[in-house]
mmCIF file of C-alpha atoms in Angstrom:
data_model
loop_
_atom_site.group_PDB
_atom_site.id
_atom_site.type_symbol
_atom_site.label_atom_id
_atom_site.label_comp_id
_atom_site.label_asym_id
_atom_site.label_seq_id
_atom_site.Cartn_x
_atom_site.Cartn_y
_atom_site.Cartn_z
ATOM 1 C CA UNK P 1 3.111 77.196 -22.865
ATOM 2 C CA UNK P 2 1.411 80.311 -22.935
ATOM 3 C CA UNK P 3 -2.225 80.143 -22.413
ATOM 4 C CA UNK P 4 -3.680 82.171 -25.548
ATOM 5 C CA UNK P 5 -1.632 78.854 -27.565
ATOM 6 C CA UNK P 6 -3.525 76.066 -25.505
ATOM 7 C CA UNK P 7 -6.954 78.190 -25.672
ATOM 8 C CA UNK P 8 -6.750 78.596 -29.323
ATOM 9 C CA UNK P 9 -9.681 76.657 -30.888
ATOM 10 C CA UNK P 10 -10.141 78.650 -33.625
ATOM 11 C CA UNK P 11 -9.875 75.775 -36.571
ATOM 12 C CA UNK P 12 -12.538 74.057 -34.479
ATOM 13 C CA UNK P 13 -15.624 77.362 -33.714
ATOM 14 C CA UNK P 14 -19.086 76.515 -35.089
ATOM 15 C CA UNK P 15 -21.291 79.380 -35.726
ATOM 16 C CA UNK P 16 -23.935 78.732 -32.711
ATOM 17 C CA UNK P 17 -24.076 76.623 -30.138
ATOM 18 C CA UNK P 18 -25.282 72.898 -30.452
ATOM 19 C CA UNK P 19 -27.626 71.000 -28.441
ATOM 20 C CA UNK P 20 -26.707 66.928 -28.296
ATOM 21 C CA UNK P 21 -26.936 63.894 -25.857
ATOM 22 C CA UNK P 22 -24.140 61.246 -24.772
ATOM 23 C CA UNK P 23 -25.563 58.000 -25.859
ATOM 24 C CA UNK P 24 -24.258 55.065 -23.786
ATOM 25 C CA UNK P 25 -24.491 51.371 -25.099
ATOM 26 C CA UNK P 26 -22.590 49.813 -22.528
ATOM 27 C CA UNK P 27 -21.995 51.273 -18.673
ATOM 28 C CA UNK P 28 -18.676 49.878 -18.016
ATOM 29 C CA UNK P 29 -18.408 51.332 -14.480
ATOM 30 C CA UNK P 30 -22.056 50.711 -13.077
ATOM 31 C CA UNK P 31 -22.645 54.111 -12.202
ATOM 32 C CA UNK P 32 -24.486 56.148 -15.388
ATOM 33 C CA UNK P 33 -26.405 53.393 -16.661
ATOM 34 C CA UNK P 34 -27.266 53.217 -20.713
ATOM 35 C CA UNK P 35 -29.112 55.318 -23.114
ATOM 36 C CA UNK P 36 -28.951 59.028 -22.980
ATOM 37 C CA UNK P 37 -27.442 59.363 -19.986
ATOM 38 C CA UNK P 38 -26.377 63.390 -20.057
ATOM 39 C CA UNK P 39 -27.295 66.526 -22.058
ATOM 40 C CA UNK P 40 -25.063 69.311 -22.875
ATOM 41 C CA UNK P 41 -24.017 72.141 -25.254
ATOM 42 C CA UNK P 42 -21.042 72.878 -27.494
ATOM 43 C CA UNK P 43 -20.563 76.353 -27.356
ATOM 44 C CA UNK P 44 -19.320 78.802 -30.818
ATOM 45 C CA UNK P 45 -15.564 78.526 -29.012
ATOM 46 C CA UNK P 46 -15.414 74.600 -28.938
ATOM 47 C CA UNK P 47 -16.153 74.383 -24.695
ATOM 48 C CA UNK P 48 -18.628 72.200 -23.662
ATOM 49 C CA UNK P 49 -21.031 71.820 -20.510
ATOM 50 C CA UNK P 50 -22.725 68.979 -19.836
ATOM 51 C CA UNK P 51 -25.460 68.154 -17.738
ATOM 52 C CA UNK P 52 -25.539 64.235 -16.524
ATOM 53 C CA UNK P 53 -28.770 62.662 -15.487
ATOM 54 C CA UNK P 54 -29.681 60.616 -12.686
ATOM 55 C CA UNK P 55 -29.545 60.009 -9.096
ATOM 56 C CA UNK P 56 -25.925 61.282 -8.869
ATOM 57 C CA UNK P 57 -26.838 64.755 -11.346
ATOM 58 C CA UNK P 58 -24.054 66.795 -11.513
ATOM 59 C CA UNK P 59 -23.198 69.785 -14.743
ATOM 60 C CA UNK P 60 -19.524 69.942 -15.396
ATOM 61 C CA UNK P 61 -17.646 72.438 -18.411
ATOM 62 C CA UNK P 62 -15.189 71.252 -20.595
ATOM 63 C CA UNK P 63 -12.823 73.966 -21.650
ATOM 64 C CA UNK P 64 -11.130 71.727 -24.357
ATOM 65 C CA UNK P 65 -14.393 70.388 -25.581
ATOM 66 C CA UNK P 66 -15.789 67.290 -27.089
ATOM 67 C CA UNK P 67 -12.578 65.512 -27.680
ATOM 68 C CA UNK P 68 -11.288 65.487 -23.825
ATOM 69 C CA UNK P 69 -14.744 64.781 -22.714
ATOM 70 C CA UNK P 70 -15.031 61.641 -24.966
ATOM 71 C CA UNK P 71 -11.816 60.774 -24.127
ATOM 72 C CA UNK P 72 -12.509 60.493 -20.469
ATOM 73 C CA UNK P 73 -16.072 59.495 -20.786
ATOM 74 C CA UNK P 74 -16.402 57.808 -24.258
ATOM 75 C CA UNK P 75 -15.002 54.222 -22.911
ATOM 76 C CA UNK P 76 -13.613 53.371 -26.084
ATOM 77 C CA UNK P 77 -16.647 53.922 -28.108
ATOM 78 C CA UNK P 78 -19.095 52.516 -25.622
ATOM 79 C CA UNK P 79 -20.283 56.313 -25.619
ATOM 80 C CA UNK P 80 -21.375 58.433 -28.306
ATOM 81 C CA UNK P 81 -22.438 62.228 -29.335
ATOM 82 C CA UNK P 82 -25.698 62.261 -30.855
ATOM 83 C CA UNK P 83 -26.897 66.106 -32.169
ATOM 84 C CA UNK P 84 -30.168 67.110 -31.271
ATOM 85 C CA UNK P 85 -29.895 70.244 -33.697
ATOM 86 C CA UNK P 86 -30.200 68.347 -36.527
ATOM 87 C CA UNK P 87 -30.869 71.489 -38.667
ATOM 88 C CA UNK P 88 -27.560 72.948 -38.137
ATOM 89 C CA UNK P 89 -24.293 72.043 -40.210
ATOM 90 C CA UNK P 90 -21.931 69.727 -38.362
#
């Protein structure tokens, strides 16, 4: 596949970036704890980079966005995106 086809998020752009938090109710691996436990930015292209707190801090950039990020981090709903730019249309 070409990579223009796999890049193309163009259905998905926002007009500015977004400010939110990962909100976790439950830690299933004992490592990131509960609450707001990273901050990060969705970018006008759809990428994301996130910024996880706590002793083991680390920032990490998600090229295909929200989606692939919840679906590695999002335990099955156990996670959630919660906008801190409330002002700004979803």
């Amino acid at each position: 596949m070409d990579v223009d086809a796999q890049l193309d998020r163009s259905a998905r752009s926002i007009a500015c970036p977004r400010r939110f938090v990962l909100r976790r109710a439950v830690d299933v691996t004992g490592v990131s704890g509960t609450g707001d436990v990273a901050e990060g930015v969705e970018w006008s292209d759809g990428t994301v980079a996130l910024r996880w707190r706590g002793e083991w801090a680390t920032t990490v950039v998600w090229d295909y966005g929200l989606d692939a990020l919840l679906a590695v981090h999002g335990h099955n709903g156990s996670t959630v995106v919660r906008w801190l730019d409330s002002d700004r249309p979803v």
